[in-house]
PDB file of C-alpha atoms in Angstrom:
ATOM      1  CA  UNK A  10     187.062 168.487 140.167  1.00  0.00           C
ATOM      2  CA  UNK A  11     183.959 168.054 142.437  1.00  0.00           C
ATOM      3  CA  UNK A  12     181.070 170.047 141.734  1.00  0.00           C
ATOM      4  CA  UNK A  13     181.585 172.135 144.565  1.00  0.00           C
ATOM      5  CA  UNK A  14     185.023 173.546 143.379  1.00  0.00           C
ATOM      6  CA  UNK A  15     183.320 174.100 140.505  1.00  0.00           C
ATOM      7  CA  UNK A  16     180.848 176.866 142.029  1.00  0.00           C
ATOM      8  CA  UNK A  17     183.802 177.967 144.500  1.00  0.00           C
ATOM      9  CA  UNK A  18     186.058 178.995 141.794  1.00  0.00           C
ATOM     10  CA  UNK A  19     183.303 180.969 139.803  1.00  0.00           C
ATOM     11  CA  UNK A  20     182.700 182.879 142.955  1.00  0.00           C
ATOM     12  CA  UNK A  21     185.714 183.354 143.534  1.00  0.00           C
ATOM     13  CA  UNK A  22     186.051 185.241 139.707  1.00  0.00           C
ATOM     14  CA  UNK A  23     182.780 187.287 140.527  1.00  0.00           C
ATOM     15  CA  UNK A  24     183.489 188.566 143.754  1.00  0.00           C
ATOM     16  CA  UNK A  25     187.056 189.135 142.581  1.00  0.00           C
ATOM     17  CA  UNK A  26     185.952 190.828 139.739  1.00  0.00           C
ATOM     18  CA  UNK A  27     183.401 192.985 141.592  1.00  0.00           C
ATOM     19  CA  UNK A  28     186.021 194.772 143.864  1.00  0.00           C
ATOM     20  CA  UNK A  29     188.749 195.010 140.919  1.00  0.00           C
ATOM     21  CA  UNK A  30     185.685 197.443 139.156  1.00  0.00           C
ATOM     22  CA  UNK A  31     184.868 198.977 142.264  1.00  0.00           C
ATOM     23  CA  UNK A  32     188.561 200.213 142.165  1.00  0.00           C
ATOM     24  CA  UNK A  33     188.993 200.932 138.494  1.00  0.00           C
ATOM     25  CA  UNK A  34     185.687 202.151 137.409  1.00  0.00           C
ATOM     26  CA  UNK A  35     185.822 205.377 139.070  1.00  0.00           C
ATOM     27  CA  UNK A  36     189.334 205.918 137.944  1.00  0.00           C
ATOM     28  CA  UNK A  37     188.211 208.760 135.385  1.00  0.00           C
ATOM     29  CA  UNK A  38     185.728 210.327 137.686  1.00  0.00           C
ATOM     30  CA  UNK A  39     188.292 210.114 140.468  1.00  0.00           C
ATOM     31  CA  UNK A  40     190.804 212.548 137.930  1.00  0.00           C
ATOM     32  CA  UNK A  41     187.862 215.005 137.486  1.00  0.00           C
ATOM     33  CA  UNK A  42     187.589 215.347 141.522  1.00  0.00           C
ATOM     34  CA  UNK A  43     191.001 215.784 142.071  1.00  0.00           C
ATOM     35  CA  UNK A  44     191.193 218.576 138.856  1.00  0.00           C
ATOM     36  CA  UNK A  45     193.485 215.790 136.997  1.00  0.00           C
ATOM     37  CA  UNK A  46     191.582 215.362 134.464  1.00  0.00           C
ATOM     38  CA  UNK A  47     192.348 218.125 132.107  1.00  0.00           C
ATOM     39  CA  UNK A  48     195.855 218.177 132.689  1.00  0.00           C
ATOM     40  CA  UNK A  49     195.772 214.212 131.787  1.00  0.00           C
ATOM     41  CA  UNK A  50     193.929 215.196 128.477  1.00  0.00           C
ATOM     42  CA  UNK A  51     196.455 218.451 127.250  1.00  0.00           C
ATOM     43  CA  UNK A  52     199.379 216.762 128.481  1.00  0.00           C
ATOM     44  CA  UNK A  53     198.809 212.937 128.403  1.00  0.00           C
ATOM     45  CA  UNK A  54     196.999 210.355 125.975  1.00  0.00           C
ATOM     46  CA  UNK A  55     195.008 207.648 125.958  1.00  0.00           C
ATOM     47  CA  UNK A  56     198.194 205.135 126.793  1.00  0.00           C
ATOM     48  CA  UNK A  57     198.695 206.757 129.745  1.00  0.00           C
ATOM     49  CA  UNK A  58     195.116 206.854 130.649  1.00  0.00           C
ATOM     50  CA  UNK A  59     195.214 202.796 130.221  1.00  0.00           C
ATOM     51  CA  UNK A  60     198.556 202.352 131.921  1.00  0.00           C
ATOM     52  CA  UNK A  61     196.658 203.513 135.214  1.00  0.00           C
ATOM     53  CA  UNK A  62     195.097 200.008 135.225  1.00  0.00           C
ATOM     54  CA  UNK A  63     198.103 198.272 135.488  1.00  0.00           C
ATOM     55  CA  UNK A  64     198.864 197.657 139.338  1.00  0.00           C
ATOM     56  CA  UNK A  65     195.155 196.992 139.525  1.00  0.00           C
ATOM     57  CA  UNK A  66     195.210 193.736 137.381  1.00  0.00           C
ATOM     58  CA  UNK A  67     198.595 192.761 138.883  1.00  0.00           C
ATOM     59  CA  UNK A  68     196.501 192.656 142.254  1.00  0.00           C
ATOM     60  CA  UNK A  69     193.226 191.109 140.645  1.00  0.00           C
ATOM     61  CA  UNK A  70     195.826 188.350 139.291  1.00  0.00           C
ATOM     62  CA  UNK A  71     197.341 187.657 142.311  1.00  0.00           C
ATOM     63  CA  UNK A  72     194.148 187.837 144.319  1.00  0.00           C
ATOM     64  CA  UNK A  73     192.760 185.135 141.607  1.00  0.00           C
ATOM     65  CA  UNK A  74     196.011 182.673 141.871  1.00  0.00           C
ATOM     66  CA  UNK A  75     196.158 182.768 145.653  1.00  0.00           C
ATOM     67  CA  UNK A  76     192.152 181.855 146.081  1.00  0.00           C
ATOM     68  CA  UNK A  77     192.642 179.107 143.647  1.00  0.00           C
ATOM     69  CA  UNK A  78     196.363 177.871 145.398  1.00  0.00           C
ATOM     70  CA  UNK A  79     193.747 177.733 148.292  1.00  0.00           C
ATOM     71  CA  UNK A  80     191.421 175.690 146.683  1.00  0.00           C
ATOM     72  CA  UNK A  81     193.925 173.275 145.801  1.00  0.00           C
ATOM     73  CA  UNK A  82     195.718 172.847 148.885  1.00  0.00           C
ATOM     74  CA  UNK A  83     192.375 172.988 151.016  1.00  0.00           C
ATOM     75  CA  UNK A  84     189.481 171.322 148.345  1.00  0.00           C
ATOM     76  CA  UNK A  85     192.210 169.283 146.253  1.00  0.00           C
ATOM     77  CA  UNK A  86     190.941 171.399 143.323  1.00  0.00           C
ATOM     78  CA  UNK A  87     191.953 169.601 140.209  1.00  0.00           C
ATOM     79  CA  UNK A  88     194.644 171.776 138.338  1.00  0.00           C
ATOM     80  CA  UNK A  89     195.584 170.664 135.082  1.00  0.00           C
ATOM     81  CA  UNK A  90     196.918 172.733 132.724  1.00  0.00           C
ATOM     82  CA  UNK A  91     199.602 175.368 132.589  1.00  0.00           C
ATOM     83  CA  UNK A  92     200.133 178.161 135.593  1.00  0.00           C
ATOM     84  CA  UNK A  93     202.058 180.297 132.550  1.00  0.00           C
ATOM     85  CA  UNK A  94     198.461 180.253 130.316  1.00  0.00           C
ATOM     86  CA  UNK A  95     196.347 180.831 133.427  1.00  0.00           C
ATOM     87  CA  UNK A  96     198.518 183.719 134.435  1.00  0.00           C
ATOM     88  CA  UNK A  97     198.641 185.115 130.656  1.00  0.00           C
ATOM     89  CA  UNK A  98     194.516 184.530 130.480  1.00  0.00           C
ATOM     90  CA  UNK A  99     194.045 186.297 134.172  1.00  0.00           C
ATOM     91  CA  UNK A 100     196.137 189.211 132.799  1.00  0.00           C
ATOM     92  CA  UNK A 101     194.006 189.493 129.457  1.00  0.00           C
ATOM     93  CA  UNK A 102     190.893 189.104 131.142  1.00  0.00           C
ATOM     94  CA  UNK A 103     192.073 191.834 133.984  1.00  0.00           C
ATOM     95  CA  UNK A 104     192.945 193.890 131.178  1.00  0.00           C
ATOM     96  CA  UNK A 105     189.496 193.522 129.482  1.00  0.00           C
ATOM     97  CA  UNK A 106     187.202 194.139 132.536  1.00  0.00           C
ATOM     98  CA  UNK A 107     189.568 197.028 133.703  1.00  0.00           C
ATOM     99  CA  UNK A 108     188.754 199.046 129.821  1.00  0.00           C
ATOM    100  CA  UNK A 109     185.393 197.900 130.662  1.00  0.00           C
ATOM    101  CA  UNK A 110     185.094 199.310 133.656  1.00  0.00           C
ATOM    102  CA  UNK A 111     186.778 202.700 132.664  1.00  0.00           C
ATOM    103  CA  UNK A 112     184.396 203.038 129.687  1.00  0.00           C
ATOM    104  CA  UNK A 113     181.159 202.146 131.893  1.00  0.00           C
ATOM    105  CA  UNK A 114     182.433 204.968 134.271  1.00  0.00           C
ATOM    106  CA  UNK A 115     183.622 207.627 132.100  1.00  0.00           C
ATOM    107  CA  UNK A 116     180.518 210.092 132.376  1.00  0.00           C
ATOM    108  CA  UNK A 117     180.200 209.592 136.225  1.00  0.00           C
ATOM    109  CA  UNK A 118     179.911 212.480 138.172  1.00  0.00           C
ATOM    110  CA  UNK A 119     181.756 210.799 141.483  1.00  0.00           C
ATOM    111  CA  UNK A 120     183.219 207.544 142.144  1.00  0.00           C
ATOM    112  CA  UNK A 121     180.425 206.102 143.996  1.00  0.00           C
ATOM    113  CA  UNK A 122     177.963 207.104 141.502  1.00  0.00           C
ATOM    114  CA  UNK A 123     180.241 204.981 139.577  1.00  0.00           C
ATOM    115  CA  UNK A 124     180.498 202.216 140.894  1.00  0.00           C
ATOM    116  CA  UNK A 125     176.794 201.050 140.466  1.00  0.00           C
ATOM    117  CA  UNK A 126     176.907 200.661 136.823  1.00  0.00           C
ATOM    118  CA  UNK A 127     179.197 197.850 137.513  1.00  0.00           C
ATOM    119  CA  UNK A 128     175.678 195.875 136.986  1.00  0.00           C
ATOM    120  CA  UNK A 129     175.875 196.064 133.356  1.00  0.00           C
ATOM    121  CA  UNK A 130     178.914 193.766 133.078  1.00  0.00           C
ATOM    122  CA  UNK A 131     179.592 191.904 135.838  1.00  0.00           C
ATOM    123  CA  UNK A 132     176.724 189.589 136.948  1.00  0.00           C
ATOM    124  CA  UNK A 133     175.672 189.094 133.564  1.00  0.00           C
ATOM    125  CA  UNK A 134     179.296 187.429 132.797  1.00  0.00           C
ATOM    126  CA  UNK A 135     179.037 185.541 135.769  1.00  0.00           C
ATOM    127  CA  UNK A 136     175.358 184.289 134.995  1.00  0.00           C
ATOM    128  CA  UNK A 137     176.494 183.334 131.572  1.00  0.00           C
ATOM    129  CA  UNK A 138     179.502 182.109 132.247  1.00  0.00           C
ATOM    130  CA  UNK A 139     178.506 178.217 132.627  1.00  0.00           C
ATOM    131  CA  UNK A 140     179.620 177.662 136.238  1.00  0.00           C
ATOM    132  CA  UNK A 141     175.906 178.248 137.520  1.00  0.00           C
ATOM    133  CA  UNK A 142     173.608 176.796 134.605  1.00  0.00           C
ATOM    134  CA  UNK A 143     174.421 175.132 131.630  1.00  0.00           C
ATOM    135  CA  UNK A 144     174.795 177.552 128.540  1.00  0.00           C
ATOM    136  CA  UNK A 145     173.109 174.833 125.855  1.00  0.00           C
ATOM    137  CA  UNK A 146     169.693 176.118 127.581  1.00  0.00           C
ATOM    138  CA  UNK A 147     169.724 180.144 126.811  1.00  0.00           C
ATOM    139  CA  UNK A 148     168.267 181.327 123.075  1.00  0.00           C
ATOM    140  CA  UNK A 149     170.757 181.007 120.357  1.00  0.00           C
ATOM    141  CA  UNK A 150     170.796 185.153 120.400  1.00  0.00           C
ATOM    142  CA  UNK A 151     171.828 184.971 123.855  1.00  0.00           C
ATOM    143  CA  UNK A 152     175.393 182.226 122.991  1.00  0.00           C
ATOM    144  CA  UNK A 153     176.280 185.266 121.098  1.00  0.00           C
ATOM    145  CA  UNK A 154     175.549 188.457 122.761  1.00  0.00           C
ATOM    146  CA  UNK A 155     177.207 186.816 125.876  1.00  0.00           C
ATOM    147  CA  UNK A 156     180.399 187.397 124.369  1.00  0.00           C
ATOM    148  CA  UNK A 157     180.535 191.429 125.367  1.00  0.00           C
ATOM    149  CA  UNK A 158     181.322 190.109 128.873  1.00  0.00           C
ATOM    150  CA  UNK A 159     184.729 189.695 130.044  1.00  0.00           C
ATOM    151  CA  UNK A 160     183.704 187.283 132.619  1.00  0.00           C
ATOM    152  CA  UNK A 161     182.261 184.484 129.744  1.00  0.00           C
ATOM    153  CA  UNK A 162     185.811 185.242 128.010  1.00  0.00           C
ATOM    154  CA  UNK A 163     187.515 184.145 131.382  1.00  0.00           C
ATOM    155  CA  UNK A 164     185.328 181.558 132.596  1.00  0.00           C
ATOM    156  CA  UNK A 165     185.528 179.613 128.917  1.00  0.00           C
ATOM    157  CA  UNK A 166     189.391 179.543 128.933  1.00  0.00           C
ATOM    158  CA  UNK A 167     190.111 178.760 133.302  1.00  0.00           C
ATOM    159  CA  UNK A 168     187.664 175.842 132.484  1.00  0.00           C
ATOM    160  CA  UNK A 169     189.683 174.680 130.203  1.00  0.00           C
ATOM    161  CA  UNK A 170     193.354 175.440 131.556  1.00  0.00           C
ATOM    162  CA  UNK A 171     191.874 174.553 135.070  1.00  0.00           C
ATOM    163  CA  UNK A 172     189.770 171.292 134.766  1.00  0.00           C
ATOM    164  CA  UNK A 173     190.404 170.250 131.522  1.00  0.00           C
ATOM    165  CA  UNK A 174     194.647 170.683 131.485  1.00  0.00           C
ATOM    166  CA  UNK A 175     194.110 172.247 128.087  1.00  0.00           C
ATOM    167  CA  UNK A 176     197.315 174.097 126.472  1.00  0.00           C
ATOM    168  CA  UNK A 177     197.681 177.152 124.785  1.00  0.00           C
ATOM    169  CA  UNK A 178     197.284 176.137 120.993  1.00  0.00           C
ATOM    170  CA  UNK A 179     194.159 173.894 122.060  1.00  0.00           C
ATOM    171  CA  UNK A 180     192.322 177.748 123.101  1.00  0.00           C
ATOM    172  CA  UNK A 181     194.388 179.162 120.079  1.00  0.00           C
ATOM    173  CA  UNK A 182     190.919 180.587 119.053  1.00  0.00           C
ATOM    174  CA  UNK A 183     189.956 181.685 122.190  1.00  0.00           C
ATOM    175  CA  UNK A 184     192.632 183.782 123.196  1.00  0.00           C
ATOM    176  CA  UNK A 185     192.903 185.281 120.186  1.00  0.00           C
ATOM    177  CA  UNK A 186     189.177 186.489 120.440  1.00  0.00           C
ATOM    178  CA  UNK A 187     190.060 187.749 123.832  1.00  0.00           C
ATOM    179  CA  UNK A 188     192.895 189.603 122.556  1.00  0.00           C
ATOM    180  CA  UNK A 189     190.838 191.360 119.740  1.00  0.00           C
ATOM    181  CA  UNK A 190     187.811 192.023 122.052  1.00  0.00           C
ATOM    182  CA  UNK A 191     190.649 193.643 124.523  1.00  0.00           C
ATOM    183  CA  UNK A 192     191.999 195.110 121.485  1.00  0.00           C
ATOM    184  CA  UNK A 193     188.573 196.786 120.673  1.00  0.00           C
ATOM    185  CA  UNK A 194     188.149 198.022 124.120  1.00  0.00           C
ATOM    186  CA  UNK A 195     191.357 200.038 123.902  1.00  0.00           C
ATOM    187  CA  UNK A 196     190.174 201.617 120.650  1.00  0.00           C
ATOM    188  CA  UNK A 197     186.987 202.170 122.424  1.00  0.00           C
ATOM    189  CA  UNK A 198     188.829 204.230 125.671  1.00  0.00           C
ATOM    190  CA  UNK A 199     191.256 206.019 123.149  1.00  0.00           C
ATOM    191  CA  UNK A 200     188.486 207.512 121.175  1.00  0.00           C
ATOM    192  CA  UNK A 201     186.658 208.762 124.035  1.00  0.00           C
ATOM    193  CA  UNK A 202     190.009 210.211 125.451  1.00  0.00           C
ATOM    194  CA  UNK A 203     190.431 212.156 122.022  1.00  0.00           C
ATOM    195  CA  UNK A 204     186.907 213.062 121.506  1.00  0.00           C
ATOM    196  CA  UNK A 205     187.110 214.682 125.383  1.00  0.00           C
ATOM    197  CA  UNK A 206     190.287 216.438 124.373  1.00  0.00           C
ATOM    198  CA  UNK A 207     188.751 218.458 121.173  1.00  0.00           C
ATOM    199  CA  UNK A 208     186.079 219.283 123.041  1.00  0.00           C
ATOM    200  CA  UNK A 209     188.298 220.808 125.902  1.00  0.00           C
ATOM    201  CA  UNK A 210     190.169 222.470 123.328  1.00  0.00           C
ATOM    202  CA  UNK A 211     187.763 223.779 121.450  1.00  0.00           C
ATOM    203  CA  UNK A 212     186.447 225.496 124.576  1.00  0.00           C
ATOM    204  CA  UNK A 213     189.904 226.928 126.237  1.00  0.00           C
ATOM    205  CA  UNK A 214     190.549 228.117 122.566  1.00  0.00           C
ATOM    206  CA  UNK A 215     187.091 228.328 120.577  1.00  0.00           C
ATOM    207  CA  UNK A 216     189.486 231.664 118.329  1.00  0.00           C
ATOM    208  CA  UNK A 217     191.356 228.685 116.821  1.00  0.00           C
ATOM    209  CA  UNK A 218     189.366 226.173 116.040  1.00  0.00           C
ATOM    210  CA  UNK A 219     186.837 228.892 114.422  1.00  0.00           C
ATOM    211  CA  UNK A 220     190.313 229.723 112.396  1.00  0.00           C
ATOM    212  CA  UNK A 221     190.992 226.003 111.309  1.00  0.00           C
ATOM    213  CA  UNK A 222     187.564 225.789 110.402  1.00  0.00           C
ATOM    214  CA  UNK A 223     187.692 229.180 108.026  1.00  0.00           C
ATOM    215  CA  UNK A 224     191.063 227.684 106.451  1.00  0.00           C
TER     216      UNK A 224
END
């Protein structure tokens, strides 16, 4: 529980985090190169789209449990709480970033012009996250805008399982807002799946949509 373990484990969630949206954020862009993409939008949906991120959070999970088994075998890290609530909060939060991360690289020409937006949602969760400056400090604005960032979901709840041995009906509240703001980020990638489907439709077949539009 030493200070140092402290900024070790939030370093350990940014840097994890960073190469988890390296991988996932050129995932659309990555379908366009490969001339998936429009067979993914006439044949597929948005579920299928989102299923993609799976083995990607099952590897940011694992990646996550093993640095902090480190830490606690190595640092004597002070664990808690519950491994079953950490793992269920890891693969919320994984789930999260990774809709994030599609979202933030859905225009992108190429995967590596992709991958730099990743600076519009990662460092600022890990700056507001607590583990490198006390959040009581920042605006009052700023305790609520923070909350767009999957990182400050993460960081609020492993605090808390982590340090704190808190169980899941103590962070009732919590993980139900990170289940609606994951929820919302689903809606979010399913209406930018359908929206690029009419529009590919309504160019392969602009006859019929001209007809629906008379009827």
């Amino acid at each position: 529980s030493s200070h140092s373990n402290g900024e070790v484990m939030g370093f350990l969630f940014f840097f994890s985090s960073l190469f988890f949206v390296f991988a996932t954020i050129g995932i659309v862009s990555r379908l366009r190169l490969e001339r998936k993409w429009n067979a993914q939008l006439l044949e597929g949906n948005a579920f299928g789209l989102m299923i993609r991120l799976v083995p990607y959070v099952l590897c940011l999970t694992v990646a996550v449990v093993v640095g902090l088994g480190v830490l606690r075998i190595v640092s004597d890290l002070s664990f808690n709480g519950s491994f079953c609530v950490l793992l269920l909060s890891l693969l919320l939060f994984g789930s999260s970033l990774g809709l994030m991360s599609m979202l933030f690289g859905w225009s992108a020409a190429d995967p590596g012009s992709a991958t730099s937006r990743n600076i519009w949602f990662v460092p600022g969760g890990f700056i507001l996250g607590g583990f490198t400056n006390p959040l009581d400090i920042v605006p009052a604005w700023v305790q609520v805008v923070y909350n767009v960032f999957p990182l400050v979901w993460e960081f609020r709840l492993v605090r808390d399982i982590v340090l704190r041995g808190a169980t899941f009906m103590d962070m009732a509240r919590d993980f139900g807002g990170l289940m609606l703001f994951t929820g919302i980020l689903a809606v979010l990638v399913a209406v930018r799946f359908y929206h690029d489907r009419n529009a590919l439709l309504s160019q392969t077949n602009p006859d019929a949509k001209t007809s629906e539009m008379a009827a």
